[in-house]
N, C-alpha and C. Protein backbone atom coordinates (compact mmCIF):
# COMPACT_ATOMS: atom_id res chain seq x y z
N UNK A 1 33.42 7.16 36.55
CA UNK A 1 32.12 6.65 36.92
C UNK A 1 31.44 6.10 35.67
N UNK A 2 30.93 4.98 36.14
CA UNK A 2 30.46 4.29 34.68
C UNK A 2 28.68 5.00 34.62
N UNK A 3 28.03 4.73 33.15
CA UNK A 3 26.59 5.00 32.67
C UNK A 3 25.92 4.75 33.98
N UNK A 4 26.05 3.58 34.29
CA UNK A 4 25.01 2.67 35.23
C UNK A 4 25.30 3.29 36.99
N UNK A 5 26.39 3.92 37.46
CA UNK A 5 26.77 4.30 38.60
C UNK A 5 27.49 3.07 39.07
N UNK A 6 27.41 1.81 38.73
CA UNK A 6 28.39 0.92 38.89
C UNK A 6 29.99 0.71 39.06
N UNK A 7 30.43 0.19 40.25
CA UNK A 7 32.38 0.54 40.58
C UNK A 7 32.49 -0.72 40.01
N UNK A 8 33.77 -0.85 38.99
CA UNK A 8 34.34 -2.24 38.73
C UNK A 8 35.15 -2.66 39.75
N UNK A 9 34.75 -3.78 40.71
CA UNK A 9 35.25 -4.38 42.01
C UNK A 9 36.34 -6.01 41.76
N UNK A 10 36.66 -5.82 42.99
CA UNK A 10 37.60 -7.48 42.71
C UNK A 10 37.20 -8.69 43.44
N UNK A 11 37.22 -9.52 43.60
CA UNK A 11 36.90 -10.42 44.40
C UNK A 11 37.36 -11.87 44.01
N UNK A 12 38.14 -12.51 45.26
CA UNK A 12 38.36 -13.78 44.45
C UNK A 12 39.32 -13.71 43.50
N UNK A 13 40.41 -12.63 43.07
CA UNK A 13 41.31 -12.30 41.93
C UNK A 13 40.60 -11.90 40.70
N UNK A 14 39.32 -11.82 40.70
CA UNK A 14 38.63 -11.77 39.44
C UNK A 14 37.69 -10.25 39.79
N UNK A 15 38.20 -9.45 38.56
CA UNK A 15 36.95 -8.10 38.49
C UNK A 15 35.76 -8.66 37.51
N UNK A 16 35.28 -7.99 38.53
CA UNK A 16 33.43 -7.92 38.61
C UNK A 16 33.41 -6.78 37.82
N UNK A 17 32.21 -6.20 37.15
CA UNK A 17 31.40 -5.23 36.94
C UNK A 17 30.89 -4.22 37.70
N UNK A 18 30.49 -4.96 38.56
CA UNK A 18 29.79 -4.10 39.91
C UNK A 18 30.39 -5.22 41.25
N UNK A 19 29.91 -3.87 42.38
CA UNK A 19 29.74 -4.57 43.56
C UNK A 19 29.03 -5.76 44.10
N UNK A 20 27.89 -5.81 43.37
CA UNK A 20 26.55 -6.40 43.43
C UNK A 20 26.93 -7.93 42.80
N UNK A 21 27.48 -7.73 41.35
CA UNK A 21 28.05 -8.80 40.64
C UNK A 21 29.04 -10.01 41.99
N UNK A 22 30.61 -8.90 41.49
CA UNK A 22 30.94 -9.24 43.15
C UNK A 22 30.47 -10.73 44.06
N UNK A 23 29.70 -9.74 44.76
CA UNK A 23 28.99 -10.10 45.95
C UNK A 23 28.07 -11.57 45.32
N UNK A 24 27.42 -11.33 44.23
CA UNK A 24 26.76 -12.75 44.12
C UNK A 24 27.62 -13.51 43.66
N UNK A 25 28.69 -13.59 42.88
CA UNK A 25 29.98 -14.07 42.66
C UNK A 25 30.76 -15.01 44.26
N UNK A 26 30.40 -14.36 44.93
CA UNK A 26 31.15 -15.25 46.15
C UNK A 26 29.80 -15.95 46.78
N UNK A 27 28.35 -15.34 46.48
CA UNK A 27 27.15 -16.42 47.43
C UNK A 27 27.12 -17.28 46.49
N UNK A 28 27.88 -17.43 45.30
CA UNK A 28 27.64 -18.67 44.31
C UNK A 28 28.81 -19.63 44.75
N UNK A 29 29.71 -19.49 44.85
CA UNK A 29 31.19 -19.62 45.19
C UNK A 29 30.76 -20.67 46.38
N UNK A 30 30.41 -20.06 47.61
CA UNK A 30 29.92 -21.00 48.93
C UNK A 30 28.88 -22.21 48.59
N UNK A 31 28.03 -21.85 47.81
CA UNK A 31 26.97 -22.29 47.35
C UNK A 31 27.26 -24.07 46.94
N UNK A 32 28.51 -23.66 45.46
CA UNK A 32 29.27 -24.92 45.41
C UNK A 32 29.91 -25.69 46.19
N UNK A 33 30.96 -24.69 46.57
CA UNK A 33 31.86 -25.48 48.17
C UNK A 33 30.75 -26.48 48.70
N UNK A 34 29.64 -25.89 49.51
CA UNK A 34 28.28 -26.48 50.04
C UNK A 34 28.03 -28.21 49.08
N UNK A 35 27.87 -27.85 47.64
CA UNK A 35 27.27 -28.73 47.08
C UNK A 35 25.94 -28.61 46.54
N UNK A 36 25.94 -27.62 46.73
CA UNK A 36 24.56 -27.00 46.26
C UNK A 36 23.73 -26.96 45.08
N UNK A 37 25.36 -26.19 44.47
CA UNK A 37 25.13 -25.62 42.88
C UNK A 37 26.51 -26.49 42.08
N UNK A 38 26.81 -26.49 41.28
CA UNK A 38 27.79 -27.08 40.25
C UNK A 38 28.39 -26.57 39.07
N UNK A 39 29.22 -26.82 38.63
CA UNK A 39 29.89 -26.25 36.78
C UNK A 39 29.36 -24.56 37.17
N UNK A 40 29.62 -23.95 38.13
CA UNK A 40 29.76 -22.54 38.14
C UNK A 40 30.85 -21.95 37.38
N UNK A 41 29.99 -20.94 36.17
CA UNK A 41 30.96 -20.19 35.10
C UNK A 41 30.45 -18.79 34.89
N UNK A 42 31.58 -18.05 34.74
CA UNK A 42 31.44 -16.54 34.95
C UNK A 42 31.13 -16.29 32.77
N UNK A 43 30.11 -15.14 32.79
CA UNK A 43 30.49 -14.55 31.48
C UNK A 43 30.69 -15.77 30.23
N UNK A 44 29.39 -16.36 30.35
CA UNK A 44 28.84 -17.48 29.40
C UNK A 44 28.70 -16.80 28.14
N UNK A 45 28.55 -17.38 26.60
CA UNK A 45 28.25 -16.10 25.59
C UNK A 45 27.47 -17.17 24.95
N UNK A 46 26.29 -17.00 24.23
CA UNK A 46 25.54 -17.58 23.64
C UNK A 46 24.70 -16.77 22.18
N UNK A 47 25.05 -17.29 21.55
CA UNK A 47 24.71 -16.92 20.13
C UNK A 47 23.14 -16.98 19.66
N UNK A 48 22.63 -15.74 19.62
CA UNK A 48 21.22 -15.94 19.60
C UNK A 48 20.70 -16.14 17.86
N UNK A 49 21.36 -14.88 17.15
CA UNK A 49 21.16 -15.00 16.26
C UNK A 49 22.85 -14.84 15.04
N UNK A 50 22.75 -15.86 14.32
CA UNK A 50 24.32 -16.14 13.62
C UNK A 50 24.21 -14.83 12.95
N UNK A 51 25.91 -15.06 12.04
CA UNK A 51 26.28 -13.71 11.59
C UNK A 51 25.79 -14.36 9.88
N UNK A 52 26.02 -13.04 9.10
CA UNK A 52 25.02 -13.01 7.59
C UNK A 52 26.31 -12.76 7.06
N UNK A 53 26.59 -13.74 6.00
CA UNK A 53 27.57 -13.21 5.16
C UNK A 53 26.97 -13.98 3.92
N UNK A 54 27.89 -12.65 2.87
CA UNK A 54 27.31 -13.36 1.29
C UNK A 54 29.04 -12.98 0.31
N UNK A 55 28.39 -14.39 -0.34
CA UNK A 55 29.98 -14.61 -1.53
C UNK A 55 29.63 -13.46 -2.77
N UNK A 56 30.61 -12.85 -3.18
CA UNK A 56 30.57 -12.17 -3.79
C UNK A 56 32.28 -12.17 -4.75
N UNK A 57 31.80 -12.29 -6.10
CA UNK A 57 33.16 -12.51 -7.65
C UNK A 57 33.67 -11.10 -7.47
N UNK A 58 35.41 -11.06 -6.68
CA UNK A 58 35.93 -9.62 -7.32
C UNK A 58 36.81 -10.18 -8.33
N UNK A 59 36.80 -9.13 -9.49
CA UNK A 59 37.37 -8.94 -10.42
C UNK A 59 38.74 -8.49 -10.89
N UNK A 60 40.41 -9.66 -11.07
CA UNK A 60 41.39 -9.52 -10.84
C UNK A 60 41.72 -9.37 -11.62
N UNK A 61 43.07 -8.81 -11.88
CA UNK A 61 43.52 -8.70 -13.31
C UNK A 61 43.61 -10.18 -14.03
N UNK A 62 44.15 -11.06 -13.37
CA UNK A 62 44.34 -12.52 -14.33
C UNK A 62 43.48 -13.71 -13.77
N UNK A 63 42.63 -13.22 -12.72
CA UNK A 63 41.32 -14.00 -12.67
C UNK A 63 40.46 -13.83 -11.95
N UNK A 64 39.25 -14.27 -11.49
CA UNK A 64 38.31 -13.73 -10.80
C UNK A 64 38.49 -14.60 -9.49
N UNK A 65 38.13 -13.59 -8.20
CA UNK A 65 38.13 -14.65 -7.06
C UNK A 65 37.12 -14.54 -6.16
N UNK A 66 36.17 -15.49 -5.62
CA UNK A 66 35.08 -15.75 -4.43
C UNK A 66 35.69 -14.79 -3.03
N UNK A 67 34.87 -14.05 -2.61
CA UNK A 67 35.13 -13.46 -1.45
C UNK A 67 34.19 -13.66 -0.69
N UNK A 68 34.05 -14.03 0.41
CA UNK A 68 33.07 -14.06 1.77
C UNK A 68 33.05 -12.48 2.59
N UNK A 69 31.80 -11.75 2.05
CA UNK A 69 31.83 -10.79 3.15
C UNK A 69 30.63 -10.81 4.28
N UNK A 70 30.87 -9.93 5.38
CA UNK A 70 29.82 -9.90 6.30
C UNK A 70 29.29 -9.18 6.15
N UNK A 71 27.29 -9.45 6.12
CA UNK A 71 26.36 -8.43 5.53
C UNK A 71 25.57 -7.82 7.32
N UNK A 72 25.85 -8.77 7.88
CA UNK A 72 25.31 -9.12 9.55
C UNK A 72 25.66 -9.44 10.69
N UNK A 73 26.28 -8.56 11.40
CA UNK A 73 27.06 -9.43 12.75
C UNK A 73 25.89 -10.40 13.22
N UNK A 74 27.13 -11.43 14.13
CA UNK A 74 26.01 -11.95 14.64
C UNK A 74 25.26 -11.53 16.03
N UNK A 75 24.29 -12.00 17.00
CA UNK A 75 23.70 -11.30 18.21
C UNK A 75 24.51 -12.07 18.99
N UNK A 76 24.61 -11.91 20.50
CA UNK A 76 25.33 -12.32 21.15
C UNK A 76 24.69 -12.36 22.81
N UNK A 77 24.71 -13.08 23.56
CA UNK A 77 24.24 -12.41 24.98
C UNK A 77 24.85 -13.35 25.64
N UNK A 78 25.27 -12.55 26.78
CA UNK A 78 26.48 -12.79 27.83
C UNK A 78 25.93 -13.33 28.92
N UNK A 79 26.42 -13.94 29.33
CA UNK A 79 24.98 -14.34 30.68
C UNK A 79 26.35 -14.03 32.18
N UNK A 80 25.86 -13.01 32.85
CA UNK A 80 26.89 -12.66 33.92
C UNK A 80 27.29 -14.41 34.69
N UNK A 81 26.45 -15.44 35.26
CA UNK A 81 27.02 -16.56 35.74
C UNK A 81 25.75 -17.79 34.90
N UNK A 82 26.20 -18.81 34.93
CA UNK A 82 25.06 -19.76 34.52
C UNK A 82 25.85 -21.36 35.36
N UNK A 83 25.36 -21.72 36.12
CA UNK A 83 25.66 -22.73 37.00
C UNK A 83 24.50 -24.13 36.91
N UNK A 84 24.52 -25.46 37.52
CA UNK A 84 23.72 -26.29 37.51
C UNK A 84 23.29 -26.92 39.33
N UNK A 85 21.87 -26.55 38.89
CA UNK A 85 21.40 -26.43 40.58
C UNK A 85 21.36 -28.26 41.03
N UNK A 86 22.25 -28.68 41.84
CA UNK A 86 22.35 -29.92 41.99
C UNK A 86 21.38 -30.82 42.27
N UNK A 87 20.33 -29.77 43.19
CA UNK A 87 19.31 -30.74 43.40
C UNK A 87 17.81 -31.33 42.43
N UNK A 88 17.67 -29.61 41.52
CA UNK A 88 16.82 -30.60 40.27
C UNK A 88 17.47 -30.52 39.10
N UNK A 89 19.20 -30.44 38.62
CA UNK A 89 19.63 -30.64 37.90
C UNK A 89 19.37 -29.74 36.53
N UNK A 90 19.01 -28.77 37.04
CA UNK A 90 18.45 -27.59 36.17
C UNK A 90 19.64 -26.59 35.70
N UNK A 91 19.71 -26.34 34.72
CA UNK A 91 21.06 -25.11 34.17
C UNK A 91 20.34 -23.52 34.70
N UNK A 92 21.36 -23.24 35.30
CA UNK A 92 20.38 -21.86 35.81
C UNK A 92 21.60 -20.55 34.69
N UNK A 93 20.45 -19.64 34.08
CA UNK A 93 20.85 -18.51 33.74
C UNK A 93 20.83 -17.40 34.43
N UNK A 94 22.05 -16.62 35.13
CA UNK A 94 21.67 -15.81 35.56
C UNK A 94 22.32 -14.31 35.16
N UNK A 95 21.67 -13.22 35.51
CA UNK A 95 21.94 -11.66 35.05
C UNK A 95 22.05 -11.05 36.57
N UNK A 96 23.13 -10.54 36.53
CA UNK A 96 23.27 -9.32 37.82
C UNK A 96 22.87 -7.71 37.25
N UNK A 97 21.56 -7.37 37.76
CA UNK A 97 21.41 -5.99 37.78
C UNK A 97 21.48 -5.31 38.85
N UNK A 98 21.51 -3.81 38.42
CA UNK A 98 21.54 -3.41 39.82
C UNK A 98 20.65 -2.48 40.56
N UNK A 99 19.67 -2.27 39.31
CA UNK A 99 18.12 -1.92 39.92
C UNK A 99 17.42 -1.72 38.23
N UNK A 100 16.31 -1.58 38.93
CA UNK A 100 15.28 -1.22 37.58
C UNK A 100 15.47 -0.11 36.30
N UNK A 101 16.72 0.73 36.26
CA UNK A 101 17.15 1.63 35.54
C UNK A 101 18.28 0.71 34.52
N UNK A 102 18.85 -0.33 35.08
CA UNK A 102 19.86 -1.03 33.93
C UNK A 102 19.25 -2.04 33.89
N UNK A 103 18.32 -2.43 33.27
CA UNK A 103 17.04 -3.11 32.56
C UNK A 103 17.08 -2.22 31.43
N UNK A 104 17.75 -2.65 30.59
CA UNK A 104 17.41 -2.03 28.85
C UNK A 104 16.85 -2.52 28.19
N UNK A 105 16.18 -1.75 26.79
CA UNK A 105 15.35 -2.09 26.32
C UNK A 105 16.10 -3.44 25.52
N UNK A 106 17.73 -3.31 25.34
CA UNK A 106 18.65 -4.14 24.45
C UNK A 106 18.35 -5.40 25.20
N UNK A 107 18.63 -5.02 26.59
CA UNK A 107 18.25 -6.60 27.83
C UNK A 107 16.99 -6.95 27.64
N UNK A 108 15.88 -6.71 27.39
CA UNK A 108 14.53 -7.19 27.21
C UNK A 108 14.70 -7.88 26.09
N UNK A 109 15.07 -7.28 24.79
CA UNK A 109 15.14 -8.31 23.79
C UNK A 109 15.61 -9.26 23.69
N UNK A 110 16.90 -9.61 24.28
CA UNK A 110 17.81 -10.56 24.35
C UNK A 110 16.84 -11.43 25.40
N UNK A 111 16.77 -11.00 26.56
CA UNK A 111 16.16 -11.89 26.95
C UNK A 111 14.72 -12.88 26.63
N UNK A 112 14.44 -11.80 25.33
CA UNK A 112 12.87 -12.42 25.01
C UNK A 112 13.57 -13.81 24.20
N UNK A 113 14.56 -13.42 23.45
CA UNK A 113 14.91 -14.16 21.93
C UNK A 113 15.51 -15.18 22.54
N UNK A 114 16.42 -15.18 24.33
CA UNK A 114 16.68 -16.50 25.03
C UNK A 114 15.86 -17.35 25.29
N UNK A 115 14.95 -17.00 25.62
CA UNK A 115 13.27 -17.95 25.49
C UNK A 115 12.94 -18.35 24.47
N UNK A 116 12.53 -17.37 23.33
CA UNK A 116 12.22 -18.10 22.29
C UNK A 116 13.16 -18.54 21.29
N UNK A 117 14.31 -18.34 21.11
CA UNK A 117 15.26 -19.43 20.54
C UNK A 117 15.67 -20.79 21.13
N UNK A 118 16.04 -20.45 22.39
CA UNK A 118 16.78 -21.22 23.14
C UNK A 118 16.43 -21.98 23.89
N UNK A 119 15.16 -21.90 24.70
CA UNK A 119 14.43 -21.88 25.63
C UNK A 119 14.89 -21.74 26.93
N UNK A 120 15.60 -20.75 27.19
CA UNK A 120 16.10 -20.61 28.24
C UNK A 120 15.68 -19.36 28.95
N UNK A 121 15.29 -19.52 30.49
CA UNK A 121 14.90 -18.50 31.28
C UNK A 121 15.92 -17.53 31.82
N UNK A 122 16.27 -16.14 31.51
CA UNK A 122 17.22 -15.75 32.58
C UNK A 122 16.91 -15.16 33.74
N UNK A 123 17.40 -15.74 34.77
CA UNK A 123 17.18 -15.80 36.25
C UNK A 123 17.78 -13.66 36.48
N UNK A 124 17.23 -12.92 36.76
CA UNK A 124 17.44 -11.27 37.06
C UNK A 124 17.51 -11.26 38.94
N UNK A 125 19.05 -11.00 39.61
CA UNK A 125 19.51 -10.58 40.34
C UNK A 125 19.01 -9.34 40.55
């Protein structure tokens, strides 16, 4: 049993996260067939904030050499589907939750820093 009470499900040959995921996974699915929606993609990753690295001289026996290390991963946020709504041509971000308890405080931030980096809204299932 996962943190969230969430079953990892199948659908379509492809596991989901949840049931819920799933399930909007195939009303997106019809959606296109329809003509609806468009460029439907699962598990988008978008780079909010880059990774920190600094050069640093190690010291060899017969000479010195430049090394690149990482001081900072970078941030990252996954967007469960992000599709383009055909009729106002809009990129839609979207998040599958599965109630008001997996809303983290980690998901609030990310989602603040998608707005204000990116300008992008994420759409909450």
């Amino acid at each position: 049993m996962s943190k969230y009470l969430n079953r990892r499900t199948e659908a379509d040959g492809i596991m989901f996260d949840s049931k819920k995921e799933a399930r909007y996974y195939l009303i997106l699915k019809r959606l296109q067939e329809k003509g609806k929606i468009s460029n439907l993609r699962r598990q988008v990753r978008y780079e909010l904030v880059p990774a920190v690295y600094r050069e640093e001289t190690v010291h060899l026996k017969t000479k010195d050499k430049t090394v690149r290390r990482l001081v900072q991963r970078a941030i990252h946020y996954i967007a469960d589907f992000v599709y383009t709504d055909t009729e106002s041509g809009n990129t839609i971000v979207c998040d599958v939750k599965g109630g008001q308890h997996t809303i983290t405080k980690e998901f609030i931030l990310k989602k603040k820093m998608m707005k204000a980096f990116k300008d992008i809204d994420i759409v909450i299932v």
